[in-house]
CSV table of C-alpha atoms in Angstrom, one decimal:
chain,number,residue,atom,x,y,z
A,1,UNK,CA,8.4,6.5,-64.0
A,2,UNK,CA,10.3,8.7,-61.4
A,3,UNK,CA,8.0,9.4,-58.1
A,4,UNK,CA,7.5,11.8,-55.9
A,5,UNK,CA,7.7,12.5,-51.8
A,6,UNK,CA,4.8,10.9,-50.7
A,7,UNK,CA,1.5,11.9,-51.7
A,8,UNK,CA,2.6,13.7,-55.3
A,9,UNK,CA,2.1,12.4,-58.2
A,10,UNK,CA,4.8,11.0,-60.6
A,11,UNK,CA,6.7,13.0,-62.7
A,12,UNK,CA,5.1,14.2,-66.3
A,13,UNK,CA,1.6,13.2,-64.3
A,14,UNK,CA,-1.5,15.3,-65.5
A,15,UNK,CA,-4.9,15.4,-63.7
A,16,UNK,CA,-6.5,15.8,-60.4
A,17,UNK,CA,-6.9,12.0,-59.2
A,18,UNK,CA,-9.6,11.2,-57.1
A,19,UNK,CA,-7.7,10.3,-54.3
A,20,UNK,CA,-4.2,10.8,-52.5
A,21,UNK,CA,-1.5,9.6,-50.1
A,22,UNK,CA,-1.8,10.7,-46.4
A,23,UNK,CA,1.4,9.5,-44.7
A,24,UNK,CA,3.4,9.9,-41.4
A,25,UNK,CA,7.4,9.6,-42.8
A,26,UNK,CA,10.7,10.2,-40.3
A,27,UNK,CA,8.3,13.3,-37.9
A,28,UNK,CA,6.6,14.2,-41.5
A,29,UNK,CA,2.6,14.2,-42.2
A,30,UNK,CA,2.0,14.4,-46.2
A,31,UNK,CA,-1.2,15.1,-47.2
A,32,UNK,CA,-0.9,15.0,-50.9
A,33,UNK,CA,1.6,17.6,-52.0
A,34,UNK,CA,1.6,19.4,-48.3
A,35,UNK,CA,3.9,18.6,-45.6
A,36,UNK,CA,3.5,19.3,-41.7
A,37,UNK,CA,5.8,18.8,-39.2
A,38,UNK,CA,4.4,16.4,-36.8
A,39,UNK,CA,5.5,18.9,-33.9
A,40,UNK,CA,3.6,21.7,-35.4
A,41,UNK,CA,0.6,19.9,-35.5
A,42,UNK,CA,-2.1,21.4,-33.6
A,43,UNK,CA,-5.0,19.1,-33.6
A,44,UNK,CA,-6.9,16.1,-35.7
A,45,UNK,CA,-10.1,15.7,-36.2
A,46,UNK,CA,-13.5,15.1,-38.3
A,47,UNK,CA,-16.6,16.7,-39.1
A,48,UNK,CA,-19.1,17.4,-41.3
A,49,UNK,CA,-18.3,20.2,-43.9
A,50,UNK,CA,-21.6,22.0,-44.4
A,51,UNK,CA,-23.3,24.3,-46.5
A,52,UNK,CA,-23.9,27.6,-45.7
A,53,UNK,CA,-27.4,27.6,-46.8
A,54,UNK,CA,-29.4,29.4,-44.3
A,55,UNK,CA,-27.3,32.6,-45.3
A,56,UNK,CA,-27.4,32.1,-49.1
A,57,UNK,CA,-31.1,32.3,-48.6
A,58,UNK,CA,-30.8,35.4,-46.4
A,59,UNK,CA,-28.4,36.8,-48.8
A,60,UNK,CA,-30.6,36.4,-51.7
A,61,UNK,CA,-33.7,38.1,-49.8
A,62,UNK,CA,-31.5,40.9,-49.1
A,63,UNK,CA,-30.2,41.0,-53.0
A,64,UNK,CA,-33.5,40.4,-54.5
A,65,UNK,CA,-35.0,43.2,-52.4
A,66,UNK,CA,-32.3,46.2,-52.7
A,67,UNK,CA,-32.4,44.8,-56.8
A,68,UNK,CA,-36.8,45.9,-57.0
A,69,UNK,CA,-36.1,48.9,-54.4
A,70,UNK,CA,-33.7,50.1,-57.5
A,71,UNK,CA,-35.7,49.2,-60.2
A,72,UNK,CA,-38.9,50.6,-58.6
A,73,UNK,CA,-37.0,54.1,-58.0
A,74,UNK,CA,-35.9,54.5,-61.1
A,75,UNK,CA,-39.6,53.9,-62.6
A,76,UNK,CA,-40.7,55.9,-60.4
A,77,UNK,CA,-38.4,58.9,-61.3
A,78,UNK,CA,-38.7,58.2,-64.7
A,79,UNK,CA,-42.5,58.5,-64.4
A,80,UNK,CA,-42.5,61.7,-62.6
A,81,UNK,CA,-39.2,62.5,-65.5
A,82,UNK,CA,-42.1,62.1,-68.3
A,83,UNK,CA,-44.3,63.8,-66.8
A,84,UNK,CA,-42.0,66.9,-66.2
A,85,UNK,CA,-40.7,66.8,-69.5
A,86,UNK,CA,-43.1,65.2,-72.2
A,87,UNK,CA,-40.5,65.6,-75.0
A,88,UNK,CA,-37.9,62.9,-73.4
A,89,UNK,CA,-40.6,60.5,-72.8
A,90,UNK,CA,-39.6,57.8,-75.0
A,91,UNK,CA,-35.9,58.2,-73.8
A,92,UNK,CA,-37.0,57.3,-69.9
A,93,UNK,CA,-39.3,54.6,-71.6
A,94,UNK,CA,-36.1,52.9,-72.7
A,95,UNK,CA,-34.5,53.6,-69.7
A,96,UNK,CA,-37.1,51.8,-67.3
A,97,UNK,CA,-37.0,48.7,-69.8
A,98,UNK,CA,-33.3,48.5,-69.8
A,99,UNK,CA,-33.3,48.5,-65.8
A,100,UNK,CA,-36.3,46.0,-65.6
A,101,UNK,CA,-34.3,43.9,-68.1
A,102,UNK,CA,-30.9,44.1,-66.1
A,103,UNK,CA,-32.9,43.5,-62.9
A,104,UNK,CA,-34.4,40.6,-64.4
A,105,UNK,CA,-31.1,39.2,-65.5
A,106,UNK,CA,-29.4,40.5,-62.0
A,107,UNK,CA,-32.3,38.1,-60.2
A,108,UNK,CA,-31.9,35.1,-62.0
A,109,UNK,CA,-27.9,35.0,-61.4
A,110,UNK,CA,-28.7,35.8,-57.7
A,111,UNK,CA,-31.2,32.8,-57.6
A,112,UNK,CA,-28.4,30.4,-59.8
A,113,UNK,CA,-26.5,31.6,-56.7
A,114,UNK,CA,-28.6,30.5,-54.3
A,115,UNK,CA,-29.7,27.5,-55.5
A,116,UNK,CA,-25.7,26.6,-56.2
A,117,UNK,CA,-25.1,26.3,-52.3
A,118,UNK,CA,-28.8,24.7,-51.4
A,119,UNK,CA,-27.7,21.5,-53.6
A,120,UNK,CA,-24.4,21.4,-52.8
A,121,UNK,CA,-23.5,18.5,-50.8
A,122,UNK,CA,-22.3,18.0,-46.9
A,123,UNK,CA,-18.6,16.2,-46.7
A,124,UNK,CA,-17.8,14.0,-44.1
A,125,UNK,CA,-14.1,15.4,-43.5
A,126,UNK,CA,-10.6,15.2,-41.8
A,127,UNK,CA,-9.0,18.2,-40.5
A,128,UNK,CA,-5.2,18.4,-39.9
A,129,UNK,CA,-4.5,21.8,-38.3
A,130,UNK,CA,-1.0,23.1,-37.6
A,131,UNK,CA,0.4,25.7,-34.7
A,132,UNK,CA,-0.1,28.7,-37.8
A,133,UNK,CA,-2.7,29.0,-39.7
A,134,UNK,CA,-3.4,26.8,-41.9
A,135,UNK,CA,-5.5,23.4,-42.2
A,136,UNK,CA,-5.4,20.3,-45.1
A,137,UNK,CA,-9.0,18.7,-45.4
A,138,UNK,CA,-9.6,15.4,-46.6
A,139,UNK,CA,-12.8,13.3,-47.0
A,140,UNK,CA,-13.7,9.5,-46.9
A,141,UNK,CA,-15.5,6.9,-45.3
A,142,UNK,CA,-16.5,8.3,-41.3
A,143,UNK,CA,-15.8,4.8,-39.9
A,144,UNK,CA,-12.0,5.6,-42.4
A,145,UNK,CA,-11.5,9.1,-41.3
A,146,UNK,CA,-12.2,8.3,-37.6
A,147,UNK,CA,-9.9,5.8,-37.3
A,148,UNK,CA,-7.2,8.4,-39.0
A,149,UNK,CA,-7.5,10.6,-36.2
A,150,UNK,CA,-6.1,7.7,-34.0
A,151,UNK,CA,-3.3,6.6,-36.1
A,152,UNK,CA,-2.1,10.1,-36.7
A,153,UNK,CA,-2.5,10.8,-32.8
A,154,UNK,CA,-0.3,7.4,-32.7
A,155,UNK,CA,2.1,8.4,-34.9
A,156,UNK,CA,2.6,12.0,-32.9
A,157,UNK,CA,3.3,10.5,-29.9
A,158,UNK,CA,5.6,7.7,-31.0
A,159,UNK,CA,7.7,9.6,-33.3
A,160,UNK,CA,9.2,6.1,-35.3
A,161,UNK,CA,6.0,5.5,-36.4
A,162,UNK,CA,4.8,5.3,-40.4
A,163,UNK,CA,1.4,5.2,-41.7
A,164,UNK,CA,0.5,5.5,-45.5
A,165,UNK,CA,-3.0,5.1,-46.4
A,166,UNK,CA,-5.3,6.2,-49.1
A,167,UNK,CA,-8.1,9.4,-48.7
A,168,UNK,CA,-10.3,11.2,-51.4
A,169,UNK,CA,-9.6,14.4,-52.3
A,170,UNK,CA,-12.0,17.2,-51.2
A,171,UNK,CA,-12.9,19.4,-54.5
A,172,UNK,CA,-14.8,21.9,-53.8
A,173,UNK,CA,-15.8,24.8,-56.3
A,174,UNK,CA,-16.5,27.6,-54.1
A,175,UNK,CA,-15.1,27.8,-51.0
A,176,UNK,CA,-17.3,30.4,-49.7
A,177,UNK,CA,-20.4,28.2,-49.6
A,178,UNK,CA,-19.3,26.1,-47.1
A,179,UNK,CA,-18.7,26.5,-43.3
A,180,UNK,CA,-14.8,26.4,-42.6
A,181,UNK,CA,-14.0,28.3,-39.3
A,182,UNK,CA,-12.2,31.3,-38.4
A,183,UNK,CA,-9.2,30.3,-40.9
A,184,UNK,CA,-8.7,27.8,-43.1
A,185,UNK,CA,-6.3,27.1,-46.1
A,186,UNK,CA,-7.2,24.3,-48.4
A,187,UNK,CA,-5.0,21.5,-49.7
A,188,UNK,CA,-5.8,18.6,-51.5
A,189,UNK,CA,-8.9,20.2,-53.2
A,190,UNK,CA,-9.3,22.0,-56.5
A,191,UNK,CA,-9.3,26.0,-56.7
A,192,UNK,CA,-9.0,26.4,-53.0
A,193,UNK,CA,-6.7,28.8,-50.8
A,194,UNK,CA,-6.8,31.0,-48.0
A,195,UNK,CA,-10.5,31.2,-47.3
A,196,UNK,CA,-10.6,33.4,-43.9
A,197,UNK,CA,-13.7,33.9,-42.2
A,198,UNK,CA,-14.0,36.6,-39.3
């Protein structure tokens, strides 16, 4: 079966695989499918890849609040409505039950929310940024990772080095839970790009 530059998968291949190719080829870092130009890269190093899970409780305080304030407003004009205006009681009756209802509904998908980035998991990872604005995460072992950083550093400063080794790929469903930076864009995971924090 054909291949492809280092770190892509061979022709007619279909899947994500668990893991990839990170390699140093002639001034080249591959990290799966993405190539930086050893020159252009900025800086190497680990950390841990947390969850922003102080601010999607914060975030759901602040939803689940504004979500009663509306519900509670428009019972309360709809109260004062039937009282003003006997006749169209039943219609503001409706009214109130379809708002509780959609309020109801509204609070579960905020708590789903919520609960989505309190279980998700911290990733040990391996950060390649380059001179623009862009960075390729990878995870693994620490004690794996950590020694990357050296090899890579190696391989910059002796430009006929090679390195190919083996690192999981980071898939991560929603980018937005996690902690990235100012900038970051994703390769090597599933459903990532440009996520941009200010």
């Amino acid at each position: 079966m054909p291949q492809g530059p280092p770190g892509q998968p061979p022709a007619g291949y279909a899947g994500l695989p668990s893991s990839l190719d990170l390699a140093v080829t002639k001034r080249l870092l591959w990290v799966g499918g993405a190539v930086y130009p050893l020159q252009n890269v900025a800086r190497v190093y680990t950390f841990v890849l947390k969850p922003r899970r102080k601010e999607s409780v914060v975030t759901f305080a602040r939803r689940t609040a504004l979500t009663l304030l509306a519900a509670l407003g428009f019972t309360v004009f709809g109260t004062i409505a039937g009282f003003l205006a006997p006749s169209a009681d039943t219609t503001f009756d409706g009214t109130i039950r379809f708002v509780w209802i959609a309020s109801g509904i509204g609070l579960l998908y905020y708590f789903a929310d919520m609960m989505a980035v309190l279980t998700a998991a911290s990733h040990f990872v391996l950060a390649v940024e380059s001179n623009g604005q862009s960075t390729a995460l990878v995870t693994g072992r620490p004690d794996h990772l950590n020694g990357l950083v050296h090899q890579i550093a190696y391989a910059i400063e002796n430009p006929d080095t090679e390195l190919r080794v083996r690192v999981e790929r980071l898939t991560i469903s929603n980018p937005s839970h996690y902690y990235f930076g100012d900038t970051v864009n994703m390769y090597g995971g599933q459903g990532n790009s440009g996520v941009t924090h200010g």
